[in-house]
Short mmCIF file of C-alpha atoms in Angstrom, two decimals:
data_model
loop_
_atom_site.label_atom_id
_atom_site.label_comp_id
_atom_site.label_asym_id
_atom_site.label_seq_id
_atom_site.Cartn_x
_atom_site.Cartn_y
_atom_site.Cartn_z
CA UNK A 7 -19.55 -81.10 -21.67
CA UNK A 8 -16.31 -79.18 -21.36
CA UNK A 9 -14.29 -77.49 -24.09
CA UNK A 10 -10.51 -77.63 -23.71
CA UNK A 11 -7.89 -75.57 -25.56
CA UNK A 12 -4.42 -76.74 -26.57
CA UNK A 13 -1.82 -75.87 -29.19
CA UNK A 14 1.86 -76.22 -30.06
CA UNK A 15 2.32 -79.72 -28.62
CA UNK A 16 5.34 -80.45 -30.83
CA UNK A 17 5.16 -84.21 -30.32
CA UNK A 18 8.51 -84.66 -32.10
CA UNK A 19 9.83 -84.19 -28.56
CA UNK A 20 9.49 -87.48 -26.67
CA UNK A 21 8.43 -85.74 -23.45
CA UNK A 22 5.62 -83.94 -25.24
CA UNK A 23 4.38 -87.07 -26.99
CA UNK A 24 4.46 -88.98 -23.71
CA UNK A 25 2.30 -86.31 -22.07
CA UNK A 26 -0.20 -86.27 -24.92
CA UNK A 27 -0.65 -90.02 -24.96
CA UNK A 28 -1.09 -90.07 -21.18
CA UNK A 29 -4.42 -88.25 -21.45
CA UNK A 30 -7.18 -90.43 -20.01
CA UNK A 31 -9.79 -91.70 -22.45
CA UNK A 32 -12.72 -92.04 -19.98
CA UNK A 33 -12.09 -88.64 -18.40
CA UNK A 34 -12.57 -86.66 -21.63
CA UNK A 35 -14.97 -88.87 -23.58
CA UNK A 36 -17.81 -86.33 -23.43
CA UNK A 37 -15.63 -83.29 -24.05
CA UNK A 38 -14.39 -81.21 -26.99
CA UNK A 39 -10.76 -80.35 -27.72
CA UNK A 40 -9.73 -77.25 -29.67
CA UNK A 41 -6.35 -78.08 -31.20
CA UNK A 42 -4.82 -74.87 -32.56
CA UNK A 43 -1.96 -76.26 -34.62
CA UNK A 44 1.71 -77.23 -34.43
CA UNK A 45 1.65 -80.92 -33.56
CA UNK A 46 4.33 -82.11 -36.00
CA UNK A 47 5.42 -81.87 -39.63
CA UNK A 48 5.62 -85.70 -39.81
CA UNK A 49 2.41 -86.95 -41.45
CA UNK A 50 2.70 -90.46 -39.98
CA UNK A 51 3.12 -89.07 -36.48
CA UNK A 52 0.30 -86.60 -37.11
CA UNK A 53 -2.00 -89.47 -38.08
CA UNK A 54 -1.04 -91.36 -34.91
CA UNK A 55 -1.93 -88.30 -32.81
CA UNK A 56 -5.18 -87.75 -34.68
CA UNK A 57 -6.30 -91.34 -34.10
CA UNK A 58 -5.50 -91.17 -30.39
CA UNK A 59 -7.22 -87.83 -29.84
CA UNK A 60 -10.31 -88.87 -31.81
CA UNK A 61 -10.65 -91.85 -29.48
CA UNK A 62 -10.02 -89.74 -26.37
CA UNK A 63 -12.43 -86.83 -26.95
CA UNK A 64 -16.03 -86.57 -28.11
CA UNK A 65 -14.84 -84.19 -30.84
CA UNK A 66 -11.51 -82.68 -31.82
CA UNK A 67 -11.46 -79.40 -33.78
CA UNK A 68 -8.25 -78.51 -35.58
CA UNK A 69 -6.39 -75.96 -37.67
CA UNK A 70 -2.84 -76.58 -38.92
CA UNK A 71 0.05 -74.48 -37.71
CA UNK A 72 3.16 -73.44 -39.59
CA UNK A 73 5.14 -76.52 -38.51
CA UNK A 74 2.66 -78.89 -40.16
CA UNK A 75 3.31 -77.14 -43.46
CA UNK A 76 7.04 -77.80 -43.53
CA UNK A 77 7.89 -80.06 -46.47
CA UNK A 78 11.44 -81.08 -45.59
CA UNK A 79 10.17 -84.66 -45.23
CA UNK A 80 7.99 -84.32 -48.34
CA UNK A 81 10.25 -82.75 -51.00
CA UNK A 82 7.94 -83.64 -53.88
CA UNK A 83 5.06 -81.41 -52.79
CA UNK A 84 4.42 -77.77 -51.95
CA UNK A 85 3.19 -76.58 -48.58
CA UNK A 86 -0.12 -75.70 -50.23
CA UNK A 87 -0.49 -79.29 -51.40
CA UNK A 88 0.36 -80.46 -47.90
CA UNK A 89 -2.53 -78.39 -46.53
CA UNK A 90 -4.82 -80.57 -48.65
CA UNK A 91 -3.15 -83.77 -47.47
CA UNK A 92 -3.56 -82.73 -43.85
CA UNK A 93 -7.23 -81.93 -44.43
CA UNK A 94 -7.77 -85.38 -45.95
CA UNK A 95 -5.91 -87.00 -43.06
CA UNK A 96 -7.99 -85.13 -40.50
CA UNK A 97 -11.22 -86.26 -42.19
CA UNK A 98 -9.98 -89.85 -42.32
CA UNK A 99 -9.32 -89.74 -38.56
CA UNK A 100 -12.63 -88.01 -37.69
CA UNK A 101 -10.88 -84.77 -36.76
CA UNK A 102 -13.00 -81.76 -37.71
CA UNK A 103 -11.67 -78.73 -39.56
CA UNK A 104 -15.17 -77.29 -39.98
CA UNK A 105 -17.48 -75.13 -37.88
CA UNK A 106 -18.87 -77.14 -34.95
CA UNK A 107 -22.33 -76.58 -33.48
CA UNK A 108 -23.77 -78.22 -30.39
CA UNK A 109 -26.80 -76.64 -28.78
CA UNK A 110 -26.10 -73.06 -27.74
CA UNK A 111 -22.39 -73.32 -28.60
CA UNK A 112 -20.66 -72.75 -31.93
CA UNK A 113 -16.90 -73.13 -32.48
CA UNK A 114 -15.34 -71.59 -35.59
CA UNK A 115 -11.87 -72.48 -36.96
CA UNK A 116 -10.01 -69.65 -38.69
CA UNK A 117 -7.17 -70.36 -41.10
CA UNK A 118 -4.44 -67.74 -41.36
CA UNK A 119 -0.77 -67.00 -41.86
CA UNK A 120 1.52 -64.04 -41.09
CA UNK A 121 1.86 -61.01 -43.36
CA UNK A 122 4.39 -58.73 -41.59
CA UNK A 123 1.60 -56.42 -40.42
CA UNK A 124 3.16 -56.63 -36.93
CA UNK A 125 6.49 -55.34 -38.24
CA UNK A 126 9.06 -55.76 -40.99
CA UNK A 127 11.46 -58.72 -40.74
CA UNK A 128 15.09 -57.89 -40.06
CA UNK A 129 18.15 -59.81 -41.22
CA UNK A 130 18.24 -61.96 -38.07
CA UNK A 131 14.68 -63.14 -38.64
CA UNK A 132 15.20 -63.72 -42.35
CA UNK A 133 18.24 -65.88 -41.66
CA UNK A 134 16.84 -67.85 -38.72
CA UNK A 135 13.08 -68.33 -39.21
CA UNK A 136 12.76 -71.96 -40.31
CA UNK A 137 9.53 -71.47 -42.29
CA UNK A 138 11.45 -69.47 -44.89
CA UNK A 139 13.41 -72.62 -45.75
CA UNK A 140 11.11 -75.46 -44.70
CA UNK A 141 7.92 -74.27 -46.43
CA UNK A 142 7.59 -74.31 -50.21
CA UNK A 143 4.88 -72.15 -51.77
CA UNK A 144 3.61 -71.69 -55.33
CA UNK A 145 5.61 -69.16 -57.31
CA UNK A 146 4.60 -65.56 -56.82
CA UNK A 147 2.94 -65.97 -53.42
CA UNK A 148 4.43 -63.73 -50.75
CA UNK A 149 3.35 -63.64 -47.10
CA UNK A 150 0.49 -61.22 -47.71
CA UNK A 151 -0.83 -63.35 -50.58
CA UNK A 152 -0.63 -66.46 -48.38
CA UNK A 153 -2.49 -64.75 -45.56
CA UNK A 154 -5.20 -63.53 -47.92
CA UNK A 155 -5.50 -67.01 -49.45
CA UNK A 156 -6.11 -68.66 -46.09
CA UNK A 157 -8.41 -65.94 -44.79
CA UNK A 158 -10.62 -66.26 -47.88
CA UNK A 159 -11.44 -69.79 -46.75
CA UNK A 160 -12.97 -68.47 -43.52
CA UNK A 161 -16.43 -67.94 -44.97
CA UNK A 162 -18.67 -68.52 -41.94
CA UNK A 163 -18.23 -65.21 -40.17
CA UNK A 164 -21.91 -64.40 -39.67
CA UNK A 165 -22.60 -67.18 -37.16
CA UNK A 166 -24.67 -66.24 -34.12
CA UNK A 167 -25.28 -68.36 -31.04
CA UNK A 168 -25.47 -67.95 -27.29
CA UNK A 169 -21.74 -68.69 -27.13
CA UNK A 170 -19.32 -68.44 -30.06
CA UNK A 171 -15.68 -69.51 -29.75
CA UNK A 172 -13.21 -69.00 -32.60
CA UNK A 173 -9.69 -70.31 -32.88
CA UNK A 174 -6.60 -69.89 -35.04
CA UNK A 175 -3.00 -70.95 -34.87
CA UNK A 176 -1.61 -67.48 -35.49
CA UNK A 177 -1.95 -64.37 -33.34
CA UNK A 178 -4.57 -61.82 -34.41
CA UNK A 179 -2.97 -58.86 -32.63
CA UNK A 180 0.53 -58.21 -31.37
CA UNK A 181 -0.59 -56.63 -28.08
CA UNK A 182 -1.46 -60.15 -26.96
CA UNK A 183 2.26 -60.57 -26.39
CA UNK A 184 2.89 -59.82 -22.69
CA UNK A 185 5.07 -56.85 -21.83
CA UNK A 186 7.42 -59.05 -19.80
CA UNK A 187 8.73 -60.76 -22.95
CA UNK A 188 12.30 -59.42 -23.38
CA UNK A 189 12.90 -56.96 -26.18
CA UNK A 190 15.49 -59.36 -27.57
CA UNK A 191 12.61 -61.49 -28.86
CA UNK A 192 10.69 -58.65 -30.51
CA UNK A 193 12.37 -59.41 -33.84
CA UNK A 194 9.93 -62.36 -34.08
CA UNK A 195 6.86 -60.11 -34.17
CA UNK A 196 6.56 -59.99 -38.00
CA UNK A 197 5.93 -63.76 -38.16
CA UNK A 198 3.50 -63.96 -35.25
CA UNK A 199 0.26 -63.32 -37.14
CA UNK A 200 -1.87 -60.82 -39.00
CA UNK A 201 -4.03 -57.79 -38.35
CA UNK A 202 -6.32 -59.07 -41.12
CA UNK A 203 -7.13 -62.07 -38.91
CA UNK A 204 -8.24 -59.70 -36.15
CA UNK A 205 -10.58 -58.01 -38.63
CA UNK A 206 -12.30 -61.34 -39.25
CA UNK A 207 -12.58 -62.00 -35.52
CA UNK A 208 -14.20 -58.60 -35.04
CA UNK A 209 -16.67 -59.48 -37.79
CA UNK A 210 -17.51 -62.80 -36.14
CA UNK A 211 -17.74 -61.31 -32.62
CA UNK A 212 -16.93 -64.43 -30.55
CA UNK A 213 -16.92 -64.40 -26.78
CA UNK A 214 -13.60 -66.28 -26.78
CA UNK A 215 -10.77 -66.57 -29.30
CA UNK A 216 -8.13 -69.28 -28.87
CA UNK A 217 -4.75 -68.82 -30.55
CA UNK A 218 -1.36 -70.53 -30.47
CA UNK A 219 2.05 -69.99 -32.10
CA UNK A 220 3.64 -67.64 -29.56
CA UNK A 221 4.25 -70.37 -26.94
CA UNK A 222 3.29 -67.82 -24.27
CA UNK A 223 0.25 -68.86 -22.24
CA UNK A 224 -2.17 -66.03 -21.64
CA UNK A 225 -5.81 -65.22 -20.90
CA UNK A 226 -6.75 -61.59 -21.41
CA UNK A 227 -9.87 -59.67 -22.44
CA UNK A 228 -9.34 -56.97 -25.06
CA UNK A 229 -12.17 -54.95 -26.58
CA UNK A 230 -14.80 -57.36 -25.26
CA UNK A 231 -13.22 -60.63 -26.45
CA UNK A 232 -11.36 -63.08 -24.21
CA UNK A 233 -8.15 -64.21 -25.91
CA UNK A 234 -6.67 -67.52 -24.73
CA UNK A 235 -3.32 -69.12 -25.45
CA UNK A 236 -2.64 -72.57 -24.02
CA UNK A 237 0.41 -73.63 -26.00
CA UNK A 238 2.18 -76.67 -24.57
CA UNK A 239 5.49 -75.52 -26.01
CA UNK A 240 8.94 -77.04 -26.07
CA UNK A 241 10.13 -79.09 -23.06
CA UNK A 242 12.39 -76.25 -21.88
CA UNK A 243 9.56 -73.67 -21.89
CA UNK A 244 8.32 -74.31 -18.37
CA UNK A 245 8.09 -70.68 -17.26
CA UNK A 246 5.73 -69.50 -20.01
CA UNK A 247 3.55 -72.63 -20.46
CA UNK A 248 1.30 -74.45 -17.98
CA UNK A 249 1.83 -77.90 -19.56
CA UNK A 250 -1.79 -79.01 -19.09
CA UNK A 251 -5.18 -78.86 -20.75
CA UNK A 252 -7.17 -75.69 -20.12
CA UNK A 253 -10.96 -75.76 -19.85
CA UNK A 254 -12.37 -72.62 -21.48
CA UNK A 255 -16.09 -73.52 -21.50
CA UNK A 256 -18.47 -75.79 -19.62
CA UNK A 257 -22.12 -76.26 -20.45
#
C-alpha cells in the first residue's frame, strides 16, 4: 500500500480536470490518497471528483481548502454552512474526513484557516484576496475566530502509532515558503496559514505533515518533521509544481 499526497487541483481548469480523470483505476486501487483541499467551489463538480477518486483509490482522505468555501455560486448560505454541506457530500461519496488507521499507520486531518499570524495584511492584499469577497461568515467572526473554530475540531492530537501523518490545507509555518519566492509575493503571507496550526502539529508529533495552499511544491524537514507540499496548481504554474502524484509512504 502506498500513500500519495495531492492538493490544489483546481479542476475548474479543463487541463487540471483532464489530468485528474486520467488517473488509472487499477494502478491505485490498493492505495490511499491524501487530498489537502482546493478542488473547486462548485459542489456538483466536487461531487463528480469525489465519486471518481473514491472509485480510483482504496481510500481518499480530505480536508476542504479556502476555495471550496466560496459561496458565490451559493448565495443563500454562509461559508460555515457550506463546510457542513461538503462534509455531507464527502460522506455520501465515501470520502473520509476523519482520522484513518491501518495497521502501523495513522493519518490525521487537521482543519484550519489563516489568522494573520504570519503578518498583517496590506491594502493590496485586502483589495485582491478573493476570499474576502467570496466567503461569507457569521457576523462577528474575524480570521482569528475562524482559525480557532476550525482548530477546536481537531480533537485527536494524542494519537500514537509507528507512523503518523497529518495533513492540512493551510501552511503551519511561514518558513516553509522557499527563499527563492520573489519578495513581490510576500504580501500574501498573512493569508497562508496559522502558527496555531503548527502548535497542534507539535502536539501530535507526526513524522510527516502534508500541506497545500501555497502552490509551491516542497519537501523539507524542520525540527524533526518532514513537511510536504504537492500542490498541482494552476496550468501556468509549471515551474513550482511537479504536476503528478507524490508517494510519501509505502508499507
